PDB file of C-alpha atoms and ligand atoms in Angstrom:
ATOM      1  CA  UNK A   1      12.408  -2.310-118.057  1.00 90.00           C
ATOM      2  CA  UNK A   2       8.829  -2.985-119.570  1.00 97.00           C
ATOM      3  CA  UNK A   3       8.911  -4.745-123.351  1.00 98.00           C
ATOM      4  CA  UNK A   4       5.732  -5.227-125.083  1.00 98.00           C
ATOM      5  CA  UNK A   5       5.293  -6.984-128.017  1.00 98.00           C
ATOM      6  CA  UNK A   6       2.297  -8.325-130.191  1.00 98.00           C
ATOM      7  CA  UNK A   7       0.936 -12.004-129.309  1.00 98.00           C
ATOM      8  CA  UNK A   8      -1.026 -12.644-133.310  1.00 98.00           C
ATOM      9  CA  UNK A   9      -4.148 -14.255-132.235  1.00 98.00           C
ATOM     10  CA  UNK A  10      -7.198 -15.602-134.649  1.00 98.00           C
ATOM     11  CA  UNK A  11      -7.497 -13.938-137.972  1.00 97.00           C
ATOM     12  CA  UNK A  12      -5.817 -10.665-137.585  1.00 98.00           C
ATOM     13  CA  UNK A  13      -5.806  -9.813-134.005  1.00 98.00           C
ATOM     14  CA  UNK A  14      -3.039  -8.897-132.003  1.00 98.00           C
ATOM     15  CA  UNK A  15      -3.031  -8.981-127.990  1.00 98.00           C
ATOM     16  CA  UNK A  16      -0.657  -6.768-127.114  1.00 99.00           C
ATOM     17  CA  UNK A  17       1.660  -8.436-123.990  1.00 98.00           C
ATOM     18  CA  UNK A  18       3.738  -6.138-121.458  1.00 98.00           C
ATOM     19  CA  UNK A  19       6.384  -7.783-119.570  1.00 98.00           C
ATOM     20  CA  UNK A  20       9.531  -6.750-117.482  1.00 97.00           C
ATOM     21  CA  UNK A  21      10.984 -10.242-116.963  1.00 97.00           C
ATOM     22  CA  UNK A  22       8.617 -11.673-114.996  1.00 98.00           C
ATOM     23  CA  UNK A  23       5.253 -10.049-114.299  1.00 98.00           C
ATOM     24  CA  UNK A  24       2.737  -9.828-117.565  1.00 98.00           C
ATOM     25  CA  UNK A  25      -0.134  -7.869-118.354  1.00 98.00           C
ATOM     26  CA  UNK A  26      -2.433  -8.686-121.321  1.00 99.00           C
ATOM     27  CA  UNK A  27      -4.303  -6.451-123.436  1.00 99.00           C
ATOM     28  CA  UNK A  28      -7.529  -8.039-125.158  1.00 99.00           C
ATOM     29  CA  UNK A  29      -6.984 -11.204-125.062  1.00 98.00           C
ATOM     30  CA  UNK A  30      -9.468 -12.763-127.454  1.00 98.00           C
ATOM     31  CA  UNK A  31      -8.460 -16.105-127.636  1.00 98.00           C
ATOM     32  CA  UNK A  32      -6.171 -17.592-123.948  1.00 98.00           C
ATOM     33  CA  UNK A  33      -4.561 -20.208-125.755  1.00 98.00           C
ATOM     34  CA  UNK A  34      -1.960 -18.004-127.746  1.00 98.00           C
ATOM     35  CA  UNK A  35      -1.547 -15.737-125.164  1.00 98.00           C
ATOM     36  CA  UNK A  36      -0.634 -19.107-122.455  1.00 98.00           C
ATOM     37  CA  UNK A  37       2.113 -19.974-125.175  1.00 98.00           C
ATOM     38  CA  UNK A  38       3.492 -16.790-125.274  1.00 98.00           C
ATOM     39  CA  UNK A  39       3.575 -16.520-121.257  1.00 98.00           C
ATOM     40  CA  UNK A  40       5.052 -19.873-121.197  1.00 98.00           C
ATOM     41  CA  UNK A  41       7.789 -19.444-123.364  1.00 98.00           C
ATOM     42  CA  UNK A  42       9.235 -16.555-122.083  1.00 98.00           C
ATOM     43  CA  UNK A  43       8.445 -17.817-118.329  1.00 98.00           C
ATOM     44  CA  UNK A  44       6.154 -14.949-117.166  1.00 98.00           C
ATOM     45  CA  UNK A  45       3.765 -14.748-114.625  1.00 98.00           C
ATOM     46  CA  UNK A  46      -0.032 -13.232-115.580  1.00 98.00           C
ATOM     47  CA  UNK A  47      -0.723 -10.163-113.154  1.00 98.00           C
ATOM     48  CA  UNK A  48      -3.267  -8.100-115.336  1.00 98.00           C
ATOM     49  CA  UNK A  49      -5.784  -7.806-118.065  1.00 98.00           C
ATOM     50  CA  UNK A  50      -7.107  -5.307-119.487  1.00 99.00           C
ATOM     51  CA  UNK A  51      -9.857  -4.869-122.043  1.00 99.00           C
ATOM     52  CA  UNK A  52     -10.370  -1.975-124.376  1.00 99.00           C
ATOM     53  CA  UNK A  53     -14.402  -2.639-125.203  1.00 98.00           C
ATOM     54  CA  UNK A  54     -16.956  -6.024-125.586  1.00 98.00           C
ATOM     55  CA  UNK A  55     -16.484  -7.536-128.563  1.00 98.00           C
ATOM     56  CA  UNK A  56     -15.382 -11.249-128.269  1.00 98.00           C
ATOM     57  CA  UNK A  57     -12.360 -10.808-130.587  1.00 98.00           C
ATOM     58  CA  UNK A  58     -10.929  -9.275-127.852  1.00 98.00           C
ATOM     59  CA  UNK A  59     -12.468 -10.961-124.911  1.00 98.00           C
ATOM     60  CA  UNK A  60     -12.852 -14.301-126.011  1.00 98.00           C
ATOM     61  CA  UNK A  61      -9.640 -15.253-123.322  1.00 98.00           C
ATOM     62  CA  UNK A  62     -10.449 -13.361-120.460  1.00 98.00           C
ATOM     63  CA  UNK A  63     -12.502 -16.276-118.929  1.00 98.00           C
ATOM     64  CA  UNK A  64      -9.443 -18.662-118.834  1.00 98.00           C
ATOM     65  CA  UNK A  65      -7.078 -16.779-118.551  1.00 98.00           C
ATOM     66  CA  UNK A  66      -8.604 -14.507-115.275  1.00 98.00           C
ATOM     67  CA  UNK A  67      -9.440 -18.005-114.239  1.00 98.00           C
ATOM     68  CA  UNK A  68      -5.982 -19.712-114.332  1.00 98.00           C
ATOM     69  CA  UNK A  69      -4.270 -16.910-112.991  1.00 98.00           C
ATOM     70  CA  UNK A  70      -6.549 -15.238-110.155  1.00 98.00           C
ATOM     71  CA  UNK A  71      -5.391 -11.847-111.806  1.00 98.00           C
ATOM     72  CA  UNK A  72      -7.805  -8.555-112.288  1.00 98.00           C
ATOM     73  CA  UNK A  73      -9.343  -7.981-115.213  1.00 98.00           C
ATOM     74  CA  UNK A  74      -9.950  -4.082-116.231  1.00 98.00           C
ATOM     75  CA  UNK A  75     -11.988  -2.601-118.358  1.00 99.00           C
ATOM     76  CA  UNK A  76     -15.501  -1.166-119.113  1.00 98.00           C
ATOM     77  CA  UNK A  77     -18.411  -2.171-116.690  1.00 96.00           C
ATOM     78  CA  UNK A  78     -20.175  -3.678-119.662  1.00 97.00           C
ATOM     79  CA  UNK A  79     -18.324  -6.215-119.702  1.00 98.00           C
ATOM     80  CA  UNK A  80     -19.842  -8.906-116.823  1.00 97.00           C
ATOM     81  CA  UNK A  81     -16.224 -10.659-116.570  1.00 98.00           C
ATOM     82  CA  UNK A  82     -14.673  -6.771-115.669  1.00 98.00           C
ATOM     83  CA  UNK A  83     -13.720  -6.862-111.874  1.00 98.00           C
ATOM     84  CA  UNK A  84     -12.483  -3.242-112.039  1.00 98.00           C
ATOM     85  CA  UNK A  85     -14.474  -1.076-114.282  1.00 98.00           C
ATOM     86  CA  UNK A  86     -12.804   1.817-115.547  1.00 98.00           C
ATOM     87  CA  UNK A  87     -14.165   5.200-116.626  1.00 98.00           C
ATOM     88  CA  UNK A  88     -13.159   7.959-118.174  1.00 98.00           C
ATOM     89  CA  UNK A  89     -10.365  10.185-116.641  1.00 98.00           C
ATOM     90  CA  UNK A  90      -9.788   6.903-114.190  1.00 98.00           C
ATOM     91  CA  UNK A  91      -5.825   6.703-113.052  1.00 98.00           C
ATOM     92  CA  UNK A  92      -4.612   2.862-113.104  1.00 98.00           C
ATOM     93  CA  UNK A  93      -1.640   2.720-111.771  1.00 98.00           C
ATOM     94  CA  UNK A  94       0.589  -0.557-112.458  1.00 97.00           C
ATOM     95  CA  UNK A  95       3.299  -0.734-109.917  1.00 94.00           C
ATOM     96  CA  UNK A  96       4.569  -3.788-111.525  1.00 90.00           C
ATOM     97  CA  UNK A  97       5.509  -1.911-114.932  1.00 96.00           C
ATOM     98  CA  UNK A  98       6.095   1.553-113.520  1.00 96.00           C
ATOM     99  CA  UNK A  99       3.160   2.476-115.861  1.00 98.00           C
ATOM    100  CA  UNK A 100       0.315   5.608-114.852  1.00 98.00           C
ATOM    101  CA  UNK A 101      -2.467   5.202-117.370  1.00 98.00           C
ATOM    102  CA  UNK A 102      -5.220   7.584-117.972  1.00 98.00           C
ATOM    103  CA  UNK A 103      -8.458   6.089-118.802  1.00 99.00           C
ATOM    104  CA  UNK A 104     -10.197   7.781-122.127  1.00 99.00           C
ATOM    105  CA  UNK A 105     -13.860   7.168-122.622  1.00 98.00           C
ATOM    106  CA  UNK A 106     -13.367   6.473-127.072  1.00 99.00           C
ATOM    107  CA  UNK A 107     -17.027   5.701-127.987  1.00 98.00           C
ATOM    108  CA  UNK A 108     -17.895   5.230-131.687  1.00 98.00           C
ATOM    109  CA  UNK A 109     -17.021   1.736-132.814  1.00 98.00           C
ATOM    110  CA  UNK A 110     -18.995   0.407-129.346  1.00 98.00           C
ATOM    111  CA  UNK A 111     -20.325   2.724-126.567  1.00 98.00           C
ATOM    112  CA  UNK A 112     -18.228   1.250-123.829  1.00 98.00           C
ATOM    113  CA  UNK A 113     -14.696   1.752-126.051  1.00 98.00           C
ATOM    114  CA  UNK A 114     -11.790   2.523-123.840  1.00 99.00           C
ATOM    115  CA  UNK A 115      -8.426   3.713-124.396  1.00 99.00           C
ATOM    116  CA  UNK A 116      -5.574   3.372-122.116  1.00 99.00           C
ATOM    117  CA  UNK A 117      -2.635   6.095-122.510  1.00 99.00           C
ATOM    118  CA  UNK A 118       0.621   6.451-120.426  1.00 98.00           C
ATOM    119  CA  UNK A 119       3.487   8.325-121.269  1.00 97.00           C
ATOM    120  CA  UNK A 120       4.411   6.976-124.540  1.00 98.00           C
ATOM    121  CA  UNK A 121       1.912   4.267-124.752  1.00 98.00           C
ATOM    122  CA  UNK A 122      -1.915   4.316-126.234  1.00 99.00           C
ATOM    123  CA  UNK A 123      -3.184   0.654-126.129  1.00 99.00           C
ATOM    124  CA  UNK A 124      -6.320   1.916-128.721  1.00 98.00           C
ATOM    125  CA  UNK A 125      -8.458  -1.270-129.477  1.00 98.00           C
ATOM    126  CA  UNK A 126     -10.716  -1.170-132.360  1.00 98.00           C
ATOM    127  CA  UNK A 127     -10.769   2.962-131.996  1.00 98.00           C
ATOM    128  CA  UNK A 128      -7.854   4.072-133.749  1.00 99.00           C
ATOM    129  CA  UNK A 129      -6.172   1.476-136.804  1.00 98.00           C
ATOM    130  CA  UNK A 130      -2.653   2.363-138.628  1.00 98.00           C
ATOM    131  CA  UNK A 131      -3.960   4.603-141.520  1.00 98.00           C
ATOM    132  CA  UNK A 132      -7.670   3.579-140.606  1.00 98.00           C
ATOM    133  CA  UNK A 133     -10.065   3.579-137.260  1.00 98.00           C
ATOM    134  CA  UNK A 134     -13.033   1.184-136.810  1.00 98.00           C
ATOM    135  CA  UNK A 135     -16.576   0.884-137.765  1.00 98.00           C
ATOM    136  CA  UNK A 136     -19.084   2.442-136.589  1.00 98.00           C
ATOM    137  CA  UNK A 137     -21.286  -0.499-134.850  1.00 98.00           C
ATOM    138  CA  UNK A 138     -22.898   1.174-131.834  1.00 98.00           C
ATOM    139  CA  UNK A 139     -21.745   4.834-131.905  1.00 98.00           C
ATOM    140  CA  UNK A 140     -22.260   7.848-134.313  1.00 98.00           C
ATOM    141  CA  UNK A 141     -19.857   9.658-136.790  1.00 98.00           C
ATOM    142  CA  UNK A 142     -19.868  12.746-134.454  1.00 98.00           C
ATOM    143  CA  UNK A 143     -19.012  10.583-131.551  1.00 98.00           C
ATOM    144  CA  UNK A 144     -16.242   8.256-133.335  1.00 98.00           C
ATOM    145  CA  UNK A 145     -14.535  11.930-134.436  1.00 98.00           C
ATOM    146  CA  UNK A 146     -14.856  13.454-131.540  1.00 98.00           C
ATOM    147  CA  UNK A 147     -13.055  10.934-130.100  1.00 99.00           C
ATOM    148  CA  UNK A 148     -10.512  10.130-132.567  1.00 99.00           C
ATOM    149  CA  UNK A 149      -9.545  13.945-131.816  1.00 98.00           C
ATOM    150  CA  UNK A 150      -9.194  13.004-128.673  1.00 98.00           C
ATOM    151  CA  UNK A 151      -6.339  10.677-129.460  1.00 98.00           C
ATOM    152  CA  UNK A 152      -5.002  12.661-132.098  1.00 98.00           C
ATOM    153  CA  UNK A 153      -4.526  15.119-130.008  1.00 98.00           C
ATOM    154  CA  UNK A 154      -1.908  12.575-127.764  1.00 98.00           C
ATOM    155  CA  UNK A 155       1.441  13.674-128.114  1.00 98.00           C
ATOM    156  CA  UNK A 156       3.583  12.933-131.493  1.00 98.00           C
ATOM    157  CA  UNK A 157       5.890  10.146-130.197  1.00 98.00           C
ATOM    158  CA  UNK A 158       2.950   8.296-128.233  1.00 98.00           C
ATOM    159  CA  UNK A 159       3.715   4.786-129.526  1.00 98.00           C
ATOM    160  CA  UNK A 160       0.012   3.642-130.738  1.00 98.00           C
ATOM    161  CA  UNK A 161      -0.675   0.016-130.270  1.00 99.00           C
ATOM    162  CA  UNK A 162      -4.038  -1.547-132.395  1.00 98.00           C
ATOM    163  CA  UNK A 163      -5.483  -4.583-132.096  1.00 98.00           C
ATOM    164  CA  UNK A 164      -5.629  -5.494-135.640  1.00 98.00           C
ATOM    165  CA  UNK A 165      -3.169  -5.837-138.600  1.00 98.00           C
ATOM    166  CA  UNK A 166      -5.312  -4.080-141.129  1.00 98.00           C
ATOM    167  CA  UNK A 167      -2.684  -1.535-142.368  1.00 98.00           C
ATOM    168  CA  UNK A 168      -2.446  -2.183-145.914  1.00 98.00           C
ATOM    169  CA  UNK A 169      -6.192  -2.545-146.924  1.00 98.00           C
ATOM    170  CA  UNK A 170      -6.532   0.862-145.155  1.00 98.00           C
ATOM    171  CA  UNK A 171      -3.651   2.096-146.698  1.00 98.00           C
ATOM    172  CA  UNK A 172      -5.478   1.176-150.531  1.00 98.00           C
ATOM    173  CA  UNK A 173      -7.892   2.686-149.060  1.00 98.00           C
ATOM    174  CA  UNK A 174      -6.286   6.051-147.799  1.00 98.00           C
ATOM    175  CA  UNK A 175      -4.843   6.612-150.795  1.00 98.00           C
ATOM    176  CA  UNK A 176      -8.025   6.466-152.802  1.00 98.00           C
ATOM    177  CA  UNK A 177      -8.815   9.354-150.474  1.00 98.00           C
ATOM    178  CA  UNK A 178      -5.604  11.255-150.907  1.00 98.00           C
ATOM    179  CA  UNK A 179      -3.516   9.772-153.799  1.00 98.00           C
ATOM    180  CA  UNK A 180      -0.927  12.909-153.949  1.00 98.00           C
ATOM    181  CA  UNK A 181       0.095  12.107-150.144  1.00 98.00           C
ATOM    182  CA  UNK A 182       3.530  11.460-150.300  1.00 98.00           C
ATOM    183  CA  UNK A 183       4.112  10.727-146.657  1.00 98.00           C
ATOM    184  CA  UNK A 184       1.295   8.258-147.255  1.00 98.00           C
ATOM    185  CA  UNK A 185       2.947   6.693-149.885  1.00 98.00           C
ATOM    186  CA  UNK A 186       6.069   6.186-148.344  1.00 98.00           C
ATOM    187  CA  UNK A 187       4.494   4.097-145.431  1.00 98.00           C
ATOM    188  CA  UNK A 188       2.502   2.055-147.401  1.00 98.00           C
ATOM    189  CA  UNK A 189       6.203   0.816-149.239  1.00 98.00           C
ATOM    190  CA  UNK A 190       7.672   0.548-146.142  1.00 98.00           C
ATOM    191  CA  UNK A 191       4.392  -1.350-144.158  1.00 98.00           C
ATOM    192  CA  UNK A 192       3.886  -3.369-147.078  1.00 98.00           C
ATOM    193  CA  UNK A 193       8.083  -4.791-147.292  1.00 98.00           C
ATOM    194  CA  UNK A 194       7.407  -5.032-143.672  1.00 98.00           C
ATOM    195  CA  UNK A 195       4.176  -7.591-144.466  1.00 98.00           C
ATOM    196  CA  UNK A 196       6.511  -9.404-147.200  1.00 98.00           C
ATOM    197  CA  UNK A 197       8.875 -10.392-144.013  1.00 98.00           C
ATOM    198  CA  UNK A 198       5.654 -11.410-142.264  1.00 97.00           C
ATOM    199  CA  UNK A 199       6.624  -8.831-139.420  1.00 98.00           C
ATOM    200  CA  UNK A 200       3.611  -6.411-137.794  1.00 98.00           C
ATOM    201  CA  UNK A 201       2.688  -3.006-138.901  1.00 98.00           C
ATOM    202  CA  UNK A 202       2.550  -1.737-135.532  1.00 98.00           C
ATOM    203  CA  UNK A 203       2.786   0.030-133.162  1.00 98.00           C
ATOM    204  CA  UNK A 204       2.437   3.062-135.138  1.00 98.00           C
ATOM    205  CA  UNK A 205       3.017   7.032-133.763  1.00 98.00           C
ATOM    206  CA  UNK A 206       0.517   9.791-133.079  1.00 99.00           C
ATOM    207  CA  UNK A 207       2.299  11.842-135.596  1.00 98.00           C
ATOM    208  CA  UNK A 208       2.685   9.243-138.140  1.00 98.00           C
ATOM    209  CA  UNK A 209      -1.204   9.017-138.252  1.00 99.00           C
ATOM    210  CA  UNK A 210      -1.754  12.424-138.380  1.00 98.00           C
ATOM    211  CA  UNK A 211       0.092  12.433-141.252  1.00 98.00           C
ATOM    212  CA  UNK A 212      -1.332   9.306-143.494  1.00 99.00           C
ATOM    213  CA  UNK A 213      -5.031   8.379-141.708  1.00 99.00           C
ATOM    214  CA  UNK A 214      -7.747  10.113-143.572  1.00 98.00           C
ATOM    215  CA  UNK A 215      -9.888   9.303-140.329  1.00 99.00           C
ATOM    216  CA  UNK A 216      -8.112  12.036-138.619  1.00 98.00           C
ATOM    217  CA  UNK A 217      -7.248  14.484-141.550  1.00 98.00           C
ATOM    218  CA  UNK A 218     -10.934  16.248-141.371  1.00 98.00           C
ATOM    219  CA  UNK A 219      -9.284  19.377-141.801  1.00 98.00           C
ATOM    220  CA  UNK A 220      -7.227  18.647-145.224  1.00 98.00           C
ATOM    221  CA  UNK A 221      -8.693  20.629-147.951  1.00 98.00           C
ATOM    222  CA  UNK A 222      -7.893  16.586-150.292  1.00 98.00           C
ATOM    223  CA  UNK A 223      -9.792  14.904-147.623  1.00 98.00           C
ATOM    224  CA  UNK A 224     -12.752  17.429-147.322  1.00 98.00           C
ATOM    225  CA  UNK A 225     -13.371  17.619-150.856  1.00 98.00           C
ATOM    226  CA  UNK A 226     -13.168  13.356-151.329  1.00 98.00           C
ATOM    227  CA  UNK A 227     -15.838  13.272-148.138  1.00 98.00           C
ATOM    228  CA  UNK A 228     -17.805  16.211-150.489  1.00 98.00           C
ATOM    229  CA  UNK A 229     -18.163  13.665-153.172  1.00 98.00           C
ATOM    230  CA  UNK A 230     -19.147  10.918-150.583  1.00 98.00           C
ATOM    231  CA  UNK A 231     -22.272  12.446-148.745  1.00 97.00           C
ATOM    232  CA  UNK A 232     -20.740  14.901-146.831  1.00 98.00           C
ATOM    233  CA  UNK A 233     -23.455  18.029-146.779  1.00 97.00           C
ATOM    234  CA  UNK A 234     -21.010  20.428-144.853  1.00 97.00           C
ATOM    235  CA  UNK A 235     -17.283  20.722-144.166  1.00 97.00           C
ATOM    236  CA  UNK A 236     -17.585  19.993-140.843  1.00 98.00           C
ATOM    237  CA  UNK A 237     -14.974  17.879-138.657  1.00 98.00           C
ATOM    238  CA  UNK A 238     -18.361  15.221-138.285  1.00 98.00           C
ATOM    239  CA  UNK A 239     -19.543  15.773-141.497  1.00 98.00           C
ATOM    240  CA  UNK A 240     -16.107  14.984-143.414  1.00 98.00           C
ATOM    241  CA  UNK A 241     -14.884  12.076-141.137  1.00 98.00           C
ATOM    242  CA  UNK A 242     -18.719  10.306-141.341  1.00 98.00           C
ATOM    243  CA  UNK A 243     -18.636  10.594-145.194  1.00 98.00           C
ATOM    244  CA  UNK A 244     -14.948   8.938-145.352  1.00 98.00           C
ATOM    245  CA  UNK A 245     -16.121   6.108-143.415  1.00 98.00           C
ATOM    246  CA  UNK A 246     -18.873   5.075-144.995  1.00 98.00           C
ATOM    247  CA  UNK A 247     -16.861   5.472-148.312  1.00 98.00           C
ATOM    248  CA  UNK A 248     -14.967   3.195-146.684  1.00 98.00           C
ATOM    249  CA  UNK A 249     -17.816   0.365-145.539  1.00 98.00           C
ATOM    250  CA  UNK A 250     -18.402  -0.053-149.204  1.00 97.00           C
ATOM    251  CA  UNK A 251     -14.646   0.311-150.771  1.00 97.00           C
ATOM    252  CA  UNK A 252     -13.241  -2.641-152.429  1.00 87.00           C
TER     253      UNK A 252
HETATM  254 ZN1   ZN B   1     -14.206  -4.510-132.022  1.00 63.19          ZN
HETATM  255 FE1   FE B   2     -11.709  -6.269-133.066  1.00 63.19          FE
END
């Protein structure tokens, strides 16, 4: 029976920790020393990382941890502490958790971004947020939608698992793009009682982010004619996502 629940690391990070008793796998673990509590109260063993993309939010760990546990470290082949790159359309197959992931290439907020879906489970990074998706550092608009398609296009109940608790500010956000939303503005009451009892936002659902994150609602007539005020010059899927997120790089 695999469990996996958010270790809260630095600021607003969460490394997401699978477990079925005894065996553990880690998902970008930016910062070891959170993520060794966590394995030592519950009395796991560390079998597995693995890393979405570079930044050091969410490989700041990896040294330590890979270190003090001898375990394999997956990921992109950018990454020089990686001692199983993974590319897109890869199968890794953890016995341990009876888990099958497929590996999707996700670039847009880096070029090495890497998503890891099994059935049920999309372990996102920095690619897709609840009600938001992340900046554009390396990649280009048409790449970051393209690929947010991609995991749009995951199926409904596909629990999605971010690294970050940044739900409400990109709920204030989403709702500046589409106040008349309702479904929108029934998760942000919910999400935002669920902040009061200090509890994460996440995981979220495929469906339940097709519904309330502008970054995948291209097609909405609301959301094409906010990215028209914003710089968009066309209605395209590109055009209407890249106008939305630089609306949102200067929203406050
Ligand atoms: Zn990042
Ligand atoms: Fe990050």
């Amino acid at each position: 029976m695999l469990t996996i629940l958010p270790v809260p690391i630095l600021k607003d990070n969460y490394v997401w920790l699978g477990h079925d008793g005894a065996q553990a796998f880690v998902v970008d673990p930016g910062d070891a020393e959170p993520v060794e509590a966590a394995l030592a109260a519950l009395g796991l063993n560390l079998a597995t990382i693995l890393l979405t993309h570079h930044h050091a939010d969410h490989t700041g760990g990896v040294a330590t941890l890979a270190e003090r546990w001898a375990c394999p470290v997956y990921g992109p082949d950018s990454i020089a502490l990686v001692t199983r790159p993974l590319h897109d359309g890869d199968a890794l197959v953890l016995d341990d958790f009876g888990l099958r992931f497929t590996i999707l290439a996700v670039p847009g907020h880096t070029l090495d971004h890497i998503a890891y879906f099994a059935d049920g489970i999309l372990f996102c990074g920095d690619t897709l947020f609840a009600c938001g998706c992340g900046r554009l550092f390396e990649g280009t608009a048409e790449q970051m939608q393209a690929s947010l398609a991609r995991l749009a296009g995951l199926p409904d109940d596909t629990r999605v698992y971010c690294t970050h608790e940044y739900t409400l500010s990109n709920q204030r956000f989403a709702l500046a793009v589409e106040p008349d939303n309702a479904a929108l503005a029934a998760r942000e009451a919910a999400d935002a009682a669920t902040r009061l009892r200090g509890a994460p936002t996440l995981p979220s659902t495929i469906a339940l982010e097709r519904a309330t994150n502008p970054f995948l609602r291209w097609a909405q007539p609301t959301v094409a004619a906010a990215a028209a005020k914003h710089g968009a010059t066309n209605g395209s899927p590109a055009q209407v996502f890249g106008a939305i997120r630089r609306w949102k790089d200067i929203f406050v």
